[in-house]
mmCIF file of C-alpha atoms in Angstrom:
data_model
loop_
_atom_site.group_PDB
_atom_site.id
_atom_site.type_symbol
_atom_site.label_atom_id
_atom_site.label_comp_id
_atom_site.label_asym_id
_atom_site.label_seq_id
_atom_site.Cartn_x
_atom_site.Cartn_y
_atom_site.Cartn_z
ATOM 1 C CA MET A 9 0.000 0.000 0.000
ATOM 2 C CA LEU A 10 1.482 3.323 -1.094
ATOM 3 C CA LEU A 11 1.675 6.144 1.395
ATOM 4 C CA SER A 12 -0.469 9.125 0.577
ATOM 5 C CA ILE A 13 1.701 12.186 1.249
ATOM 6 C CA ASP A 14 0.502 15.753 0.916
ATOM 7 C CA TRP A 15 3.720 17.111 -0.594
ATOM 8 C CA SER A 16 2.410 20.666 -0.637
ATOM 9 C CA GLY A 17 1.707 20.560 3.108
ATOM 10 C CA PHE A 18 4.983 18.734 3.692
ATOM 11 C CA LEU A 19 6.983 21.497 2.024
ATOM 12 C CA ILE A 20 5.145 24.729 2.870
ATOM 13 C CA GLY A 21 2.795 23.786 5.694
ATOM 14 C CA GLU A 22 -0.512 25.635 5.801
ATOM 15 C CA GLU A 23 0.713 28.554 3.706
ATOM 16 C CA ASN A 24 0.476 28.910 -0.063
ATOM 17 C CA TRP A 25 3.164 29.405 -2.677
ATOM 18 C CA GLU A 26 2.384 33.112 -2.917
ATOM 19 C CA PHE A 27 3.503 33.512 0.699
ATOM 20 C CA MET A 28 6.837 31.880 -0.215
ATOM 21 C CA ILE A 29 7.405 34.794 -2.567
ATOM 22 C CA GLU A 30 6.429 37.216 0.223
ATOM 23 C CA ILE A 31 8.891 35.483 2.594
ATOM 24 C CA SER A 32 11.656 35.913 0.018
ATOM 25 C CA ILE A 33 10.908 39.626 -0.286
ATOM 26 C CA ARG A 34 10.653 40.055 3.520
ATOM 27 C CA THR A 35 13.969 38.259 4.037
ATOM 28 C CA LEU A 36 15.682 40.381 1.396
ATOM 29 C CA VAL A 37 14.335 43.588 2.965
ATOM 30 C CA MET A 38 15.420 42.482 6.462
ATOM 31 C CA TYR A 39 18.843 41.554 5.107
ATOM 32 C CA PHE A 40 19.430 45.113 3.950
ATOM 33 C CA ILE A 41 17.950 46.535 7.163
ATOM 34 C CA ILE A 42 20.422 44.434 9.184
ATOM 35 C CA LEU A 43 23.323 45.620 7.018
ATOM 36 C CA PHE A 44 22.212 49.213 7.465
ATOM 37 C CA GLY A 45 21.775 48.737 11.220
ATOM 38 C CA LEU A 46 25.258 47.271 11.616
ATOM 39 C CA ARG A 47 26.681 50.119 9.540
ATOM 40 C CA LEU A 48 25.068 52.605 11.936
ATOM 41 C CA LEU A 49 26.656 50.808 14.883
ATOM 42 C CA GLY A 50 30.086 51.609 13.487
ATOM 43 C CA LYS A 51 33.257 49.535 13.612
ATOM 44 C CA ARG A 52 32.859 48.777 17.332
ATOM 45 C CA GLY A 53 29.714 46.809 16.564
ATOM 46 C CA VAL A 54 31.318 44.453 14.041
ATOM 47 C CA ARG A 55 34.724 43.613 15.569
ATOM 48 C CA GLN A 56 35.090 40.781 18.075
ATOM 49 C CA LEU A 57 32.196 41.389 20.424
ATOM 50 C CA SER A 58 32.234 42.371 24.053
ATOM 51 C CA VAL A 59 29.319 41.305 26.268
ATOM 52 C CA PHE A 60 27.620 44.669 25.740
ATOM 53 C CA GLU A 61 27.944 44.478 21.956
ATOM 54 C CA LEU A 62 26.803 40.857 21.933
ATOM 55 C CA VAL A 63 23.549 41.902 23.645
ATOM 56 C CA VAL A 64 22.987 44.525 20.939
ATOM 57 C CA ILE A 65 23.646 42.086 18.074
ATOM 58 C CA ILE A 66 21.369 39.436 19.608
ATOM 59 C CA SER A 67 18.629 42.055 20.006
ATOM 60 C CA LEU A 68 18.948 43.050 16.355
ATOM 61 C CA GLY A 69 18.865 39.424 15.253
ATOM 62 C CA SER A 70 15.776 38.722 17.342
ATOM 63 C CA ALA A 71 14.005 41.751 15.906
ATOM 64 C CA ALA A 72 14.911 40.705 12.366
ATOM 65 C CA GLY A 73 13.880 37.050 12.589
ATOM 66 C CA ASP A 74 10.130 37.059 13.144
ATOM 67 C CA PRO A 75 9.138 39.510 10.369
ATOM 68 C CA MET A 76 10.856 37.259 7.832
ATOM 69 C CA PHE A 77 8.247 34.503 8.103
ATOM 70 C CA TYR A 78 5.333 35.741 10.250
ATOM 71 C CA LYS A 79 2.999 37.555 7.885
ATOM 72 C CA GLU A 80 1.038 39.102 10.752
ATOM 73 C CA ILE A 81 4.116 41.177 11.660
ATOM 74 C CA GLY A 82 4.569 44.192 9.412
ATOM 75 C CA LEU A 83 8.017 45.357 8.344
ATOM 76 C CA LEU A 84 7.576 48.720 10.069
ATOM 77 C CA VAL A 85 7.764 46.954 13.460
ATOM 78 C CA PRO A 86 11.407 45.757 13.120
ATOM 79 C CA VAL A 87 12.386 49.111 11.610
ATOM 80 C CA ILE A 88 11.158 50.865 14.771
ATOM 81 C CA ILE A 89 12.882 48.249 16.973
ATOM 82 C CA PHE A 90 16.126 48.701 15.037
ATOM 83 C CA ALA A 91 15.914 52.466 15.395
ATOM 84 C CA VAL A 92 15.416 52.210 19.179
ATOM 85 C CA ILE A 93 18.251 49.658 19.624
ATOM 86 C CA VAL A 94 20.714 51.584 17.472
ATOM 87 C CA GLY A 95 19.765 54.864 19.168
ATOM 88 C CA ALA A 96 20.193 53.314 22.618
ATOM 89 C CA TYR A 97 23.533 51.860 21.557
ATOM 90 C CA ARG A 98 24.854 55.176 20.247
ATOM 91 C CA LEU A 99 23.666 56.993 23.387
ATOM 92 C CA THR A 100 25.264 54.370 25.647
ATOM 93 C CA THR A 101 28.610 54.490 23.823
ATOM 94 C CA TYR A 102 28.528 58.302 24.010
ATOM 95 C CA LEU A 103 27.927 58.204 27.772
ATOM 96 C CA MET A 104 30.607 55.525 28.186
ATOM 97 C CA ALA A 105 33.092 57.802 26.429
ATOM 98 C CA LYS A 106 32.203 60.571 28.898
ATOM 99 C CA SER A 107 32.207 58.433 32.059
ATOM 100 C CA LYS A 108 34.975 55.993 32.978
ATOM 101 C CA LYS A 109 32.818 54.512 35.740
ATOM 102 C CA LEU A 110 29.969 53.774 33.331
ATOM 103 C CA ASP A 111 32.426 52.296 30.834
ATOM 104 C CA ASP A 112 33.860 49.979 33.502
ATOM 105 C CA LEU A 113 30.359 49.031 34.645
ATOM 106 C CA ILE A 114 29.162 48.044 31.165
ATOM 107 C CA GLU A 115 32.320 46.809 29.418
ATOM 108 C CA GLY A 116 34.202 45.620 32.488
ATOM 109 C CA LYS A 117 37.931 46.029 33.073
ATOM 110 C CA CYS A 118 40.909 44.249 31.616
ATOM 111 C CA VAL A 119 42.470 41.781 34.055
ATOM 112 C CA HIS A 120 46.148 40.916 34.554
ATOM 113 C CA LEU A 121 46.361 37.117 34.606
ATOM 114 C CA ILE A 122 50.171 36.899 34.664
ATOM 115 C CA LYS A 123 52.614 39.386 36.145
ATOM 116 C CA ASN A 124 56.388 38.896 36.023
ATOM 117 C CA GLY A 125 56.113 35.252 35.013
ATOM 118 C CA GLU A 126 53.683 34.236 37.778
ATOM 119 C CA PHE A 127 49.917 34.005 38.101
ATOM 120 C CA SER A 128 48.129 37.009 39.531
ATOM 121 C CA ILE A 129 46.029 34.612 41.584
ATOM 122 C CA GLU A 130 43.570 37.201 42.968
ATOM 123 C CA GLU A 131 42.689 38.453 39.490
ATOM 124 C CA PHE A 132 42.758 34.977 37.946
ATOM 125 C CA GLY A 133 40.280 33.660 40.508
ATOM 126 C CA LYS A 134 37.748 36.398 39.732
ATOM 127 C CA GLU A 135 37.401 35.304 36.105
ATOM 128 C CA GLY A 136 36.548 31.672 36.782
ATOM 129 C CA LEU A 137 39.058 30.465 34.191
ATOM 130 C CA ALA A 138 40.128 26.832 34.232
ATOM 131 C CA TYR A 139 43.882 26.251 34.145
ATOM 132 C CA ASP A 140 43.549 23.811 31.232
ATOM 133 C CA GLU A 141 41.668 26.387 29.184
ATOM 134 C CA PHE A 142 44.197 29.133 29.908
ATOM 135 C CA PHE A 143 47.205 26.870 29.345
ATOM 136 C CA SER A 144 45.736 25.870 25.989
ATOM 137 C CA GLU A 145 45.548 29.554 24.985
ATOM 138 C CA LEU A 146 49.196 30.032 25.944
ATOM 139 C CA ARG A 147 50.411 26.890 24.195
ATOM 140 C CA GLN A 148 48.820 28.124 20.966
ATOM 141 C CA GLN A 149 51.233 31.082 21.216
ATOM 142 C CA SER A 150 54.225 28.681 21.452
ATOM 143 C CA ILE A 151 54.595 29.276 25.207
ATOM 144 C CA SER A 152 55.938 26.315 27.167
ATOM 145 C CA HIS A 153 56.312 27.884 30.634
ATOM 146 C CA LEU A 154 55.286 31.033 32.512
ATOM 147 C CA GLY A 155 58.865 32.302 32.769
ATOM 148 C CA GLN A 156 58.633 33.306 29.100
ATOM 149 C CA VAL A 157 55.725 35.671 29.831
ATOM 150 C CA GLU A 158 56.184 39.065 31.446
ATOM 151 C CA THR A 159 52.492 39.995 31.361
ATOM 152 C CA ALA A 160 49.249 38.412 30.148
ATOM 153 C CA ILE A 161 46.085 40.528 30.112
ATOM 154 C CA LEU A 162 42.517 39.332 29.621
ATOM 155 C CA GLU A 163 40.892 42.091 27.565
ATOM 156 C CA THR A 164 37.232 43.090 27.841
ATOM 157 C CA SER A 165 36.666 41.474 24.420
ATOM 158 C CA GLY A 166 37.799 38.104 25.794
ATOM 159 C CA ASN A 167 41.101 38.157 23.915
ATOM 160 C CA ILE A 168 44.343 37.547 25.806
ATOM 161 C CA SER A 169 47.178 40.020 25.172
ATOM 162 C CA ILE A 170 50.606 38.544 25.889
ATOM 163 C CA TYR A 171 53.895 40.405 26.410
ATOM 164 C CA TYR A 172 57.037 38.282 26.382
ATOM 165 C CA TYR A 173 60.396 38.512 28.051
ATOM 166 C CA PRO A 174 63.295 38.930 25.606
ATOM 167 C CA ASP A 175 65.105 35.628 25.119
ATOM 168 C CA GLU A 176 68.047 36.719 27.257
ATOM 169 C CA GLU A 177 65.688 37.623 30.150
ATOM 170 C CA VAL A 178 63.556 34.455 30.204
ATOM 171 C CA LYS A 179 63.185 33.240 33.804
ATOM 172 C CA TYR A 180 62.556 29.864 35.367
ATOM 173 C CA GLY A 181 58.811 29.285 35.276
ATOM 174 C CA LEU A 182 55.942 26.860 35.719
ATOM 175 C CA PRO A 183 55.815 24.472 32.717
ATOM 176 C CA ILE A 184 52.410 24.320 31.052
ATOM 177 C CA LEU A 185 53.031 21.385 28.755
ATOM 178 C CA PRO A 186 50.773 18.571 30.017
ATOM 179 C CA VAL A 187 53.530 15.968 30.233
ATOM 180 C CA LEU A 188 55.545 18.253 32.552
ATOM 181 C CA PHE A 189 52.748 19.929 34.504
ATOM 182 C CA GLU A 190 51.216 16.576 35.449
ATOM 183 C CA GLN A 191 54.441 15.620 37.251
ATOM 184 C CA ASN A 192 53.537 17.888 40.183
ATOM 185 C CA THR A 193 54.527 16.543 43.571
ATOM 186 C CA VAL A 194 54.594 17.376 47.259
ATOM 187 C CA LYS A 195 57.827 15.560 48.018
ATOM 188 C CA ILE A 196 60.994 17.163 46.651
ATOM 189 C CA GLN A 197 63.428 14.364 45.853
ATOM 190 C CA LYS A 198 66.117 16.402 44.126
ATOM 191 C CA ALA A 199 67.334 19.928 44.889
ATOM 192 C CA GLY A 200 66.667 22.571 42.253
ATOM 193 C CA LYS A 201 64.281 25.267 41.077
ATOM 194 C CA TYR A 202 60.604 24.378 41.424
ATOM 195 C CA ALA A 203 57.406 26.257 40.532
ATOM 196 C CA CYS A 204 54.245 26.187 42.604
ATOM 197 C CA SER A 205 51.603 24.457 40.482
ATOM 198 C CA TYR A 206 48.929 26.870 41.765
ATOM 199 C CA CYS A 207 50.487 30.343 41.501
ATOM 200 C CA GLY A 208 53.669 29.787 39.487
ATOM 201 C CA ASN A 209 55.976 31.124 42.219
ATOM 202 C CA VAL A 210 59.492 29.772 41.671
ATOM 203 C CA GLU A 211 61.739 28.850 44.581
ATOM 204 C CA GLN A 212 65.083 27.089 45.025
ATOM 205 C CA LEU A 213 64.186 23.983 47.029
ATOM 206 C CA SER A 214 66.252 21.408 48.838
ATOM 207 C CA VAL A 215 65.301 17.762 49.292
ATOM 208 C CA THR A 216 62.287 17.693 51.611
ATOM 209 C CA SER A 217 59.115 15.739 52.247
ATOM 210 C CA MET A 218 56.982 18.906 51.982
ATOM 211 C CA HIS A 219 57.429 22.633 51.355
ATOM 212 C CA GLN A 220 54.814 25.377 51.560
ATOM 213 C CA CYS A 221 54.747 28.050 48.851
ATOM 214 C CA LYS A 222 55.656 31.464 50.246
ATOM 215 C CA LYS A 223 53.146 33.194 47.981
ATOM 216 C CA CYS A 224 49.988 31.060 48.190
ATOM 217 C CA GLN A 225 50.808 28.486 50.925
ATOM 218 C CA ARG A 226 50.090 25.559 48.576
ATOM 219 C CA LYS A 227 52.289 22.461 48.620
ATOM 220 C CA GLN A 228 52.270 21.086 45.069
ATOM 221 C CA TRP A 229 55.423 21.721 43.030
ATOM 222 C CA VAL A 230 56.594 21.181 39.463
ATOM 223 C CA LYS A 231 60.197 21.196 38.273
ATOM 224 C CA ALA A 232 60.722 24.675 36.776
ATOM 225 C CA ILE A 233 62.234 25.184 33.331
ATOM 226 C CA ASN A 234 63.766 28.211 31.597
ATOM 227 C CA SER A 235 63.798 27.271 27.926
ATOM 228 C CA ARG A 236 63.375 30.025 25.358
ATOM 229 C CA ARG A 237 60.207 30.341 23.325
ATOM 230 C CA ILE A 238 60.254 28.703 19.889
ATOM 231 C CA LYS A 239 59.025 31.363 17.455
#
């Protein structure tokens, strides 16, 4: 027995083919409205997005979606929504330029994750970053240990800006290669330079069953290295 399939309903639902043409026109109109709206936002609105800009883009996308395929929504509605969103955005950016406090409140502040080859543990903890995630970011920049990094800054856009020590100034640091970092230990069996696995503080340690980090009071250590960065 052959199945009886309503191919028209299967493809276009309860609408008719004339509405498919209307959808095409609506989508084309909304496409150009979106382009125009993004152009009004300026370059800040189309670079890598901050949280504030992401909210604006999502709002524009939400306003643009429904009129494309709901015939009961006229095209004047999203135009008004776009005008309000873009106006609010331009006003907010103007006020942010005038007020540093408002700018910090909306955009947030950049955060120093590494200072002088060690973790800035107070700042790092505020961001809720996992070590594995952060180490992965560093390894993609050919960094093998923290002693190669003078400063790492988490920007408000989410990007990480990294400033390196010159090769001749590279210090001993916490290795971030998995095979080395996973060799952390409490017991020091051989004297040498070791890095705290929590904060990256480097100390010269003697053979001991346990040593407390002077910076963070943790007790896990990894053999420090001072190799230069491969560029």
